[in-house]
PDB file of C-alpha atoms in Angstrom:
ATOM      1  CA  UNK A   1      84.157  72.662  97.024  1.00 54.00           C
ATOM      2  CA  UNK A   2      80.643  73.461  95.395  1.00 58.00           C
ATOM      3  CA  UNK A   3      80.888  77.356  94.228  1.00 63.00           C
ATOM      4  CA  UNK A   4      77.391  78.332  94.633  1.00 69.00           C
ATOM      5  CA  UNK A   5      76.890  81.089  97.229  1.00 72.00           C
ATOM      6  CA  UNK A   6      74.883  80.358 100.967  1.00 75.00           C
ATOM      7  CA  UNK A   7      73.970  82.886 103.080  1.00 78.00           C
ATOM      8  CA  UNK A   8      74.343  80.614 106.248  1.00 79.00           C
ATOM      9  CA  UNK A   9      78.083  79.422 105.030  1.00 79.00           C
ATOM     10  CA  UNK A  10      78.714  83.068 104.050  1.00 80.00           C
ATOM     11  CA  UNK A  11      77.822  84.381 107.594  1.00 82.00           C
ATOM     12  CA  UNK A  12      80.350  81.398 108.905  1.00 81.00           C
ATOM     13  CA  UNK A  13      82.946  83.063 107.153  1.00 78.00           C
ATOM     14  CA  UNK A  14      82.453  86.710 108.132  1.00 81.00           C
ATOM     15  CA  UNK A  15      82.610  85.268 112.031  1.00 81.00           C
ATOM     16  CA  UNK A  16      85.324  82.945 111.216  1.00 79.00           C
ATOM     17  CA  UNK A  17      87.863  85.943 109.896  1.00 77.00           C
ATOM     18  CA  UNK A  18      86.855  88.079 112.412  1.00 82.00           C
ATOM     19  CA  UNK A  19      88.674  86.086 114.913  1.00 78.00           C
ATOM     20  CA  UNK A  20      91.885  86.379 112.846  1.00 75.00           C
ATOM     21  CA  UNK A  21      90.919  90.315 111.715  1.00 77.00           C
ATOM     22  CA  UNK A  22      89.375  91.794 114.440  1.00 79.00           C
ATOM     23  CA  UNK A  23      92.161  92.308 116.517  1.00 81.00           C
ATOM     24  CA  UNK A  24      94.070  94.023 113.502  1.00 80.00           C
ATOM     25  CA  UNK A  25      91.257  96.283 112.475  1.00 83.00           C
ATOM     26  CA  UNK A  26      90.104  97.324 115.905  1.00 84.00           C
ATOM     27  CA  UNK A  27      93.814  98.093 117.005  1.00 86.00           C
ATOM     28  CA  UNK A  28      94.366 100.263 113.412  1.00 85.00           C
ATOM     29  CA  UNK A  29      91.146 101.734 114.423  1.00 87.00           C
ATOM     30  CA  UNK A  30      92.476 102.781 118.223  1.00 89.00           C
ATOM     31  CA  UNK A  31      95.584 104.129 116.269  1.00 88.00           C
ATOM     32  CA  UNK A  32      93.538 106.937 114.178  1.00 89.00           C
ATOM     33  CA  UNK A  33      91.619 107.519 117.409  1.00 90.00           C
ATOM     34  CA  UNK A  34      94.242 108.253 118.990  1.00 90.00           C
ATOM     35  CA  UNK A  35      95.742 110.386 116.139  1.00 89.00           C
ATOM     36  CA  UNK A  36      92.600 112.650 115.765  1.00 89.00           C
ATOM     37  CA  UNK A  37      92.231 113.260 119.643  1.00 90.00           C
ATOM     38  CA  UNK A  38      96.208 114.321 119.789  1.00 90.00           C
ATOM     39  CA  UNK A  39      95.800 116.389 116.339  1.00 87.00           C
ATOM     40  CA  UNK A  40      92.319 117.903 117.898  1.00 86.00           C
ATOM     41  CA  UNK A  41      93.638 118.336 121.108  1.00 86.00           C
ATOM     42  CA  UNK A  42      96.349 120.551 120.038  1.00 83.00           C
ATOM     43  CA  UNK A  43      93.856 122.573 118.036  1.00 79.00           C
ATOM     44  CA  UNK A  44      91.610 123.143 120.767  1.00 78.00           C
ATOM     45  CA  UNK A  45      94.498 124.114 122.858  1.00 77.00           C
ATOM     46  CA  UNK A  46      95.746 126.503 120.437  1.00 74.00           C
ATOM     47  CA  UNK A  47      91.924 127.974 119.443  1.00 70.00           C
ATOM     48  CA  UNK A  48      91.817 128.620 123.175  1.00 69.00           C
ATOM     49  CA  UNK A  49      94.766 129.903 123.889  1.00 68.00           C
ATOM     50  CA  UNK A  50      95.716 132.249 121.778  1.00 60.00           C
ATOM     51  CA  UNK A  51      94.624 135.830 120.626  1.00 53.00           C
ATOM     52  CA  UNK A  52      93.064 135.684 117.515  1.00 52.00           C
ATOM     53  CA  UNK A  53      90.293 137.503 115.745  1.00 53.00           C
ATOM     54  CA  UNK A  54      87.054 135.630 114.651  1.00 52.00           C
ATOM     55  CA  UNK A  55      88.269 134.726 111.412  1.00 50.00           C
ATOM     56  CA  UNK A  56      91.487 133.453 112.153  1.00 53.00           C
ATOM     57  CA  UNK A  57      89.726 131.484 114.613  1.00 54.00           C
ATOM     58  CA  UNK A  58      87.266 130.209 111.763  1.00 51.00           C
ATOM     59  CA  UNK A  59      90.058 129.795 109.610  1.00 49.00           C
ATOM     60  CA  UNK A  60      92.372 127.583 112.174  1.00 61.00           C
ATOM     61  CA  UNK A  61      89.595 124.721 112.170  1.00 69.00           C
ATOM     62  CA  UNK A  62      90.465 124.041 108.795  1.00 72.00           C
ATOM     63  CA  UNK A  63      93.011 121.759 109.808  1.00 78.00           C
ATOM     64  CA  UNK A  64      90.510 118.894 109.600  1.00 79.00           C
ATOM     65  CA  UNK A  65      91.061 118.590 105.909  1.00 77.00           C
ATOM     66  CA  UNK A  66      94.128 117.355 105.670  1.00 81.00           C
ATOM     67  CA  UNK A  67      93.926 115.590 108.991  1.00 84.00           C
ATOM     68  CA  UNK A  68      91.021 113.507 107.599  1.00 83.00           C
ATOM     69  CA  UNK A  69      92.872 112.848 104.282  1.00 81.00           C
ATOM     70  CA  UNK A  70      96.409 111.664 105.612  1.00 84.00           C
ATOM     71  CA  UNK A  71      94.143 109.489 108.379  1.00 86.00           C
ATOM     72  CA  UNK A  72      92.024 107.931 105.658  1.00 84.00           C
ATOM     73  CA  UNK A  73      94.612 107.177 103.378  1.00 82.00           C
ATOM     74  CA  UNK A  74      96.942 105.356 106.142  1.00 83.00           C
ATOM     75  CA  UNK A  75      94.041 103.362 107.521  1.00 85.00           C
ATOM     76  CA  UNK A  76      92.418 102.601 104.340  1.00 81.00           C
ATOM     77  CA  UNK A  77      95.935 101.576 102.607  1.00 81.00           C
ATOM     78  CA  UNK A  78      96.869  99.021 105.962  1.00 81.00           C
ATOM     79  CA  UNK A  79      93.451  97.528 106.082  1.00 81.00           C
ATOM     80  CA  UNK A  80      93.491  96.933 102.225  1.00 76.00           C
ATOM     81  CA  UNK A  81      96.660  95.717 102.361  1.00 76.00           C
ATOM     82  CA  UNK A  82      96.441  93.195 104.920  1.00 74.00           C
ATOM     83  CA  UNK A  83      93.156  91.115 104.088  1.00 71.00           C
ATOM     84  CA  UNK A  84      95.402  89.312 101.519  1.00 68.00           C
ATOM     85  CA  UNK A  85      98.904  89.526 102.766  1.00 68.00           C
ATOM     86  CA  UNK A  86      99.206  86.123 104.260  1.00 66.00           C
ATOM     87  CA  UNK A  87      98.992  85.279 100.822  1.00 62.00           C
ATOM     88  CA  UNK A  88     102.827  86.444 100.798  1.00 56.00           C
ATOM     89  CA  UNK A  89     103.734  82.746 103.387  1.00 58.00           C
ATOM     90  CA  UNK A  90     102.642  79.441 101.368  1.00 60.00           C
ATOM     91  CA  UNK A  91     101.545  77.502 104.822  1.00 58.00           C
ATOM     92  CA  UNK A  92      98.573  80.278 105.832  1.00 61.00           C
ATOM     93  CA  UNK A  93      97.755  80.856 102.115  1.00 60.00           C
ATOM     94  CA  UNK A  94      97.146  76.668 102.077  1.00 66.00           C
ATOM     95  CA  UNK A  95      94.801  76.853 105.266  1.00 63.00           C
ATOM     96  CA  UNK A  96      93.048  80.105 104.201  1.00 64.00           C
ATOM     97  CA  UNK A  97      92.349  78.945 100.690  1.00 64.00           C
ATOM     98  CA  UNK A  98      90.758  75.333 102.106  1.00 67.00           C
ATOM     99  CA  UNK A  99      88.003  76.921 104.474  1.00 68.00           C
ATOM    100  CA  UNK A 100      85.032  75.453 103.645  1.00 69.00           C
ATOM    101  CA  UNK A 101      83.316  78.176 101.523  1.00 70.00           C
ATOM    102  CA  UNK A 102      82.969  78.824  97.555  1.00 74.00           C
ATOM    103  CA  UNK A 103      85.079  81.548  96.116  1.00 72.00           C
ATOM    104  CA  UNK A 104      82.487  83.921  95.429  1.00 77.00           C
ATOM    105  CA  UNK A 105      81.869  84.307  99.209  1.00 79.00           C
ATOM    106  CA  UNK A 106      85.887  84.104 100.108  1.00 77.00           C
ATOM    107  CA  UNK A 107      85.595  87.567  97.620  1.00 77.00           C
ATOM    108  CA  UNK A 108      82.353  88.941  99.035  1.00 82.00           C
ATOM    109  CA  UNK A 109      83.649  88.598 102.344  1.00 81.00           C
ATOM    110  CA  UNK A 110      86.797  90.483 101.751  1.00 78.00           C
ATOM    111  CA  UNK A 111      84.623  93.133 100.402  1.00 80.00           C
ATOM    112  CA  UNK A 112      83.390  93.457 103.525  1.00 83.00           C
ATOM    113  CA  UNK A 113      85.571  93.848 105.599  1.00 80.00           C
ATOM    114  CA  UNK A 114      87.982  96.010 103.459  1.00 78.00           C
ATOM    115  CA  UNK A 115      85.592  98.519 101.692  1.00 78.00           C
ATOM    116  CA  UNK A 116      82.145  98.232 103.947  1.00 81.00           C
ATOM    117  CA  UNK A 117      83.377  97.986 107.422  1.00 81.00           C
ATOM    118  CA  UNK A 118      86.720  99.587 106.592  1.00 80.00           C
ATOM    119  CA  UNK A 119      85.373 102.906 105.569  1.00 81.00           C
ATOM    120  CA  UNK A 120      82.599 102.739 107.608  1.00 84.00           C
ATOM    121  CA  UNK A 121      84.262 102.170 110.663  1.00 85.00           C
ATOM    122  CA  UNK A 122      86.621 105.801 109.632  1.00 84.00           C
ATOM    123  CA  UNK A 123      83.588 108.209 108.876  1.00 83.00           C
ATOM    124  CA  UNK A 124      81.666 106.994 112.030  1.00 85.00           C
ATOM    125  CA  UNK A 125      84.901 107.921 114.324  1.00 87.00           C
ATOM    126  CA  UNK A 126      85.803 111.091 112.589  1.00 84.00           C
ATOM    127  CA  UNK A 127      82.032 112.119 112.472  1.00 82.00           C
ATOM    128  CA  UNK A 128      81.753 111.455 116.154  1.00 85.00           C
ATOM    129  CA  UNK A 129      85.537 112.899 117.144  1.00 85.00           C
ATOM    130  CA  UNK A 130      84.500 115.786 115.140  1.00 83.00           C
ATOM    131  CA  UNK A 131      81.114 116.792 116.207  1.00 82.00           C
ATOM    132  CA  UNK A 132      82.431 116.662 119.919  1.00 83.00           C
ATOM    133  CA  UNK A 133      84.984 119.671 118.743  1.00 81.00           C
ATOM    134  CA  UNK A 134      82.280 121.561 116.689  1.00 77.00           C
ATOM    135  CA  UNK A 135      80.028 121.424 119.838  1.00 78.00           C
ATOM    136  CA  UNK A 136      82.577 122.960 122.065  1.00 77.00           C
ATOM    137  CA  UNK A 137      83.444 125.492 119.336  1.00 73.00           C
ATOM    138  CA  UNK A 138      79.826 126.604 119.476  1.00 68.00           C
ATOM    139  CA  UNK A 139      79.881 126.775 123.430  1.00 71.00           C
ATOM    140  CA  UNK A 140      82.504 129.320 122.627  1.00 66.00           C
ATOM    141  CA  UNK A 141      80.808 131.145 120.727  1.00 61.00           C
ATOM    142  CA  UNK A 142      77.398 130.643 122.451  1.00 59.00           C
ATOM    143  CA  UNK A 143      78.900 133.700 125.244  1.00 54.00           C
ATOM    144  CA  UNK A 144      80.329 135.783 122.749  1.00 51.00           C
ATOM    145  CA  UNK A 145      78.150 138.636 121.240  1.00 50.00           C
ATOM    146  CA  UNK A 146      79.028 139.406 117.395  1.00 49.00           C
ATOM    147  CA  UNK A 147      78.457 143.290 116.844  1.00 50.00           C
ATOM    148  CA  UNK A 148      78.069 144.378 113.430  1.00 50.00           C
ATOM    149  CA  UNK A 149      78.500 147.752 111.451  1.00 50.00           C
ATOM    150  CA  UNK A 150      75.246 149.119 112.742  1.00 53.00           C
ATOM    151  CA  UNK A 151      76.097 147.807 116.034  1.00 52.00           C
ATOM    152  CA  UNK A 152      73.154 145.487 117.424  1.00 53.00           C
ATOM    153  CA  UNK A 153      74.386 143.027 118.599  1.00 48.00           C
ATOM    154  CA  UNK A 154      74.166 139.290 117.357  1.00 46.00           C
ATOM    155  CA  UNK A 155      74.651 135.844 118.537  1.00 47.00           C
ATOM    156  CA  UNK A 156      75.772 133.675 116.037  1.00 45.00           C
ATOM    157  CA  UNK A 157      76.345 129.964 116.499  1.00 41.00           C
ATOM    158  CA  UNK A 158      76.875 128.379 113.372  1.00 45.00           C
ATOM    159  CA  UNK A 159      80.118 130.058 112.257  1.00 45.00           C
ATOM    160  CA  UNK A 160      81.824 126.527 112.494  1.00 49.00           C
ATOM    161  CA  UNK A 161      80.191 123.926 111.012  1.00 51.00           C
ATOM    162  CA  UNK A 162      80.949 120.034 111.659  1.00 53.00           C
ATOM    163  CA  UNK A 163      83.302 118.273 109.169  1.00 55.00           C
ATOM    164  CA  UNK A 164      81.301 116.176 107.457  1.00 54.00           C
ATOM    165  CA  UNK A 165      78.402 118.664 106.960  1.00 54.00           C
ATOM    166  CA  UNK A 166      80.212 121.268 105.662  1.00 53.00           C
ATOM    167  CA  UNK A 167      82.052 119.934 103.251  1.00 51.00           C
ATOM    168  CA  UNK A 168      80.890 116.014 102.074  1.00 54.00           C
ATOM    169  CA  UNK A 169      77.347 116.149 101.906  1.00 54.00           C
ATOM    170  CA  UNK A 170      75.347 116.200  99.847  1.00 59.00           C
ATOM    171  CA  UNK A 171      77.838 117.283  97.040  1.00 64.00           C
ATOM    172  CA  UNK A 172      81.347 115.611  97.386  1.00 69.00           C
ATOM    173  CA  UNK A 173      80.124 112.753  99.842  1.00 72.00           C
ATOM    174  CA  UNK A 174      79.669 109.685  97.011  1.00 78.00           C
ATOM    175  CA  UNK A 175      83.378 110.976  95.265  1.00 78.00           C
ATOM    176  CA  UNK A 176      84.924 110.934  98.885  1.00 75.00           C
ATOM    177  CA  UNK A 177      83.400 107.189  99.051  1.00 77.00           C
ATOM    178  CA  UNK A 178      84.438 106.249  95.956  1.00 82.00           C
ATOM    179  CA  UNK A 179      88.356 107.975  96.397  1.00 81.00           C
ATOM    180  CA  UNK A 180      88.529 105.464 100.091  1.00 79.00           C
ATOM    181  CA  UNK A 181      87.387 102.550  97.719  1.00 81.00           C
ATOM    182  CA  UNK A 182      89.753 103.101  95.112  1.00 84.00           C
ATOM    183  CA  UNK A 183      92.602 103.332  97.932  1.00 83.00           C
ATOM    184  CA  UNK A 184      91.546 100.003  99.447  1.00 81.00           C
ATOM    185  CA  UNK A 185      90.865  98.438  96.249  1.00 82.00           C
ATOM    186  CA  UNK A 186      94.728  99.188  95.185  1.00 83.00           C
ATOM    187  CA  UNK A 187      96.385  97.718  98.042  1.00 82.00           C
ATOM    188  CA  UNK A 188      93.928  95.013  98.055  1.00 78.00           C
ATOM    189  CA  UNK A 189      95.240  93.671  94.706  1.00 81.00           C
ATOM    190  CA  UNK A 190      99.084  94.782  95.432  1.00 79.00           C
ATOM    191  CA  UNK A 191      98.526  92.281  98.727  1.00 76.00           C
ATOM    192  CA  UNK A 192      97.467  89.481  95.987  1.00 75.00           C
ATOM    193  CA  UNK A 193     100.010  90.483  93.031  1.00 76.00           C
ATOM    194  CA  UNK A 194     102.950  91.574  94.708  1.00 76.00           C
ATOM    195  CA  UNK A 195     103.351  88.287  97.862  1.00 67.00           C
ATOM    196  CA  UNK A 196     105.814  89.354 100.085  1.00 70.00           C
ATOM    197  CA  UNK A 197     106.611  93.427 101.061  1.00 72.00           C
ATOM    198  CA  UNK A 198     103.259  93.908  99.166  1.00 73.00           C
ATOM    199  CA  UNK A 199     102.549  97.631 101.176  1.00 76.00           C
ATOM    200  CA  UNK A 200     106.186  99.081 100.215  1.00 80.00           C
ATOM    201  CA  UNK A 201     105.206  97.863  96.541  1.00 81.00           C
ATOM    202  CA  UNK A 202     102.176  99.481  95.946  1.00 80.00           C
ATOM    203  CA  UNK A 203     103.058 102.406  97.771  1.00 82.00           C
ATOM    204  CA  UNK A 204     105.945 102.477  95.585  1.00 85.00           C
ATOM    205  CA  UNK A 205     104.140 102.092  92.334  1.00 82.00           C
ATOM    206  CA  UNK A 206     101.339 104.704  93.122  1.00 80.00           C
ATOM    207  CA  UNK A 207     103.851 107.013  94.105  1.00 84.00           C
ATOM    208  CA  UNK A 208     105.571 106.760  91.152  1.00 86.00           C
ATOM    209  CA  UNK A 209     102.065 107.077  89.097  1.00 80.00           C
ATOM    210  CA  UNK A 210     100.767 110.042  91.432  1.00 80.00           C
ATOM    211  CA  UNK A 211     104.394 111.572  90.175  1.00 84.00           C
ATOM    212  CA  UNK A 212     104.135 110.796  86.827  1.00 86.00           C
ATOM    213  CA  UNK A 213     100.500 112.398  86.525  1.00 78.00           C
ATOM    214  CA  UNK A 214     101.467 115.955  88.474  1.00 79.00           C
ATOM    215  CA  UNK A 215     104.422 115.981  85.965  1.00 83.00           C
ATOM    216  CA  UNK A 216     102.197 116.225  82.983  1.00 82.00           C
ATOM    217  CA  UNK A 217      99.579 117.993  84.781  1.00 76.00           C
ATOM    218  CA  UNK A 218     102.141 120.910  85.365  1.00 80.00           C
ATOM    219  CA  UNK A 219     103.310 120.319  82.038  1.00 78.00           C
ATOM    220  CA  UNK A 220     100.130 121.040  80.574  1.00 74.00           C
ATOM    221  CA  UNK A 221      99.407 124.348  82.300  1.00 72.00           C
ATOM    222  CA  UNK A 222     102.761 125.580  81.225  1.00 75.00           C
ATOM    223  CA  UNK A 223     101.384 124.732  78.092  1.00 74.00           C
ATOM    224  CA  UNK A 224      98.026 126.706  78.229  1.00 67.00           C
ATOM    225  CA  UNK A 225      99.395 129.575  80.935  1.00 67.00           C
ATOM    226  CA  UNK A 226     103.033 130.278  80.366  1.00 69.00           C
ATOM    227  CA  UNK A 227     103.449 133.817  78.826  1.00 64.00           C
ATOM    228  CA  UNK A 228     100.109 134.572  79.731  1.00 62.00           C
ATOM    229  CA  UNK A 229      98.743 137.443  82.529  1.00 60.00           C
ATOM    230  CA  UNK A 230      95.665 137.112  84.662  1.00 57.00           C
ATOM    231  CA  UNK A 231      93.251 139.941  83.431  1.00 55.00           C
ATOM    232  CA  UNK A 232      91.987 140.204  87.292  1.00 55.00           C
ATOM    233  CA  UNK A 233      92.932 138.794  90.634  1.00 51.00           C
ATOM    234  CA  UNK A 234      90.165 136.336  92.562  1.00 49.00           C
ATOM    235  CA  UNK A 235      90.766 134.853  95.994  1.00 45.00           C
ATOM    236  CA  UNK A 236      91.848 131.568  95.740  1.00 43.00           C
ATOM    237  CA  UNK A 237      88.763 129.094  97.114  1.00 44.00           C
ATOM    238  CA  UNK A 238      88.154 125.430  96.784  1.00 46.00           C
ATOM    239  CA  UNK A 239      84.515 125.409  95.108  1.00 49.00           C
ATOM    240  CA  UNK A 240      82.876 122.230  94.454  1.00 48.00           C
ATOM    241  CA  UNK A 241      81.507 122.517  90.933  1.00 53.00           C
ATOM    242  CA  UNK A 242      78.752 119.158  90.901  1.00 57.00           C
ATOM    243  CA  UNK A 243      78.818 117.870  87.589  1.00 67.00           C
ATOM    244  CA  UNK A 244      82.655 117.610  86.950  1.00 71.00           C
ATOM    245  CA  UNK A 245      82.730 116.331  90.464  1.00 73.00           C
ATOM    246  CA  UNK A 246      79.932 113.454  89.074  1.00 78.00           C
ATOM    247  CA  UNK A 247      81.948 112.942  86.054  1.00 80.00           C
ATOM    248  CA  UNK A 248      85.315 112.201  88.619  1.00 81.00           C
ATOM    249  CA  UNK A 249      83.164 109.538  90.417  1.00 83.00           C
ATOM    250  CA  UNK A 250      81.634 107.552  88.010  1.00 86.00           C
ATOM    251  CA  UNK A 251      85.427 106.963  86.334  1.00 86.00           C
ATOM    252  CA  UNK A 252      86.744 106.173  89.892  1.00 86.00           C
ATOM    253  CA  UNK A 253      84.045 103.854  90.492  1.00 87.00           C
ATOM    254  CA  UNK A 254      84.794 102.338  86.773  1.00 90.00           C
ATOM    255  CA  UNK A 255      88.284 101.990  87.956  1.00 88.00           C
ATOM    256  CA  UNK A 256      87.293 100.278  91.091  1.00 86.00           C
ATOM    257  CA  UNK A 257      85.497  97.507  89.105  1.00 87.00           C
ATOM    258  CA  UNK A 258      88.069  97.079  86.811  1.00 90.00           C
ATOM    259  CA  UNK A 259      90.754  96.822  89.782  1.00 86.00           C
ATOM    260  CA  UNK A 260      88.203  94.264  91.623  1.00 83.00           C
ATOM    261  CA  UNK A 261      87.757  92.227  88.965  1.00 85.00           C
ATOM    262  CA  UNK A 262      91.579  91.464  88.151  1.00 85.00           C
ATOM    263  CA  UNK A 263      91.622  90.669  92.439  1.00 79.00           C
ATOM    264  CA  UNK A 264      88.913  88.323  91.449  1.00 77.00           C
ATOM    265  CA  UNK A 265      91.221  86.843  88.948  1.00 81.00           C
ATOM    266  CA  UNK A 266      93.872  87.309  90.678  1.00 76.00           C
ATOM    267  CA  UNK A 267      92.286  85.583  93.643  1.00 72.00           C
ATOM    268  CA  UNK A 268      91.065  82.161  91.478  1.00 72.00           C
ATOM    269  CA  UNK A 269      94.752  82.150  89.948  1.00 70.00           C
ATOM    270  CA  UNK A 270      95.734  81.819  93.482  1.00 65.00           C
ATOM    271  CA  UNK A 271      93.531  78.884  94.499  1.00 61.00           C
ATOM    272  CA  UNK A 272      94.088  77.011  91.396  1.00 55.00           C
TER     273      UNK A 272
END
């Protein structure tokens, strides 16, 4: 098979998978739907129905955080996982490693659908899922008047913000890109090292290494802060601090290369 890369052939390909991954991704994709409207549902329900002051109010939308992270980390881990995973039973491996196209775009093509379409599929549900709850937050708050100290009153609108504007852009948006890729990327070479129970594997092993690194993270800061007092008392707040933050993302996306390059290795070792 010549291993130069054609756009027409390439395109083939992309069309050709979809019929075997469509059904998979559109179906995982259905399944966080359906998580976010249940989780949302039972927020709204709750924001509505219960007595609570403006800032607990505020406060009880935060549960999108976490909701987006445990979401994005289940559908990016089964999508990444399962481009490769007939790779695990010899007879589809055979017919999936004889289509008619070079290597390169077998690779560029898994690319696709794993990191492009995979994570944009997830932001462009949660964006729209979210901005449907923000804009019947704000039609709550639209009739409410807002009195301050000096009591004129004030309407105020924007308490809530949507999601994705109030936290990911512009500041942590690329490092929230490159976090999903590094997921995907890591169960996209478990699928081609591991074969067979791949998922449970790399779970497994990044489980173990997530362990390993809180254990000498704690480690360290009984290190630097045992026998030690605070000299004053701040509120605890996340605060997104750029350059670190840039510093964090350029060494994931360093990681990601590395990890896609041993799948590209990994991937030729498994056609020859």
């Amino acid at each position: 098979m010549e291993q130069s890369f054609q756009t027409s052939r390439f395109l083939k390909l992309l069309k050709r998978q979809w019929l075997d991954l469509g059904k998979v991704y559109l179906s995982t994709l259905l399944i966080i739907v359906g998580i976010l409207l249940f989780c949302y549902s039972i927020a709204y329900y709750s924001f509505m129905t219960n007595d609570y002051n403006i800032q607990n109010r505020i406060f009880s939308t935060n549960f999108r955080y976490p909701l987006f992270i445990v979401t994005s980390i289940i559908f990016l881990s089964l999508i990444g996982n399962h481009y490769f995973s007939h790779f695990g039973n010899k007879g589809r491996a055979i017919i999936d490693l004889m289509l008619p196209a070079s290597r390169l775009e077998k690779f560029l093509a898994s690319l696709f659908y794993t990191v492009f379409f995979g994570i944009a599929g997830l932001l462009l549900i949660y964006y729209i899922i979210d901005w449907a709850f923000i804009l019947k937050m704000r039609s709550w708050y639209e009739s409410m008047k807002f009195v301050p100290i000096d009591g004129e009153p004030v309407k105020n609108v924007n308490l809530v913000f949507p999601f994705m504007l109030d936290v990911f852009i512009p500041y942590a948006f690329p490092f929230v890109l490159a976090v999903g890729g590094l997921i995907v990327s890591l169960y996209h070479f478990g699928s081609l090292a591991f074969g067979r129970f791949a998922f449970i594997k790399i779970t497994l092993s990044v489980t173990v290494l997530i362990g390993i690194i809180g254990f000498i993270w704690v480690k360290f800061a009984q290190m630097f802060f045992n026998g030690r007092i605070p000299i004053e008392e701040k509120q605890l707040r996340i605060q997104w601090d750029l350059e670190p933050l840039q510093v964090f993302t350029w060494v994931i996306c360093l990681i990601i290369g590395f990890i896609w390059m041993l799948c590209y290795l990994k991937f030729k070792e498994k056609e020859v």
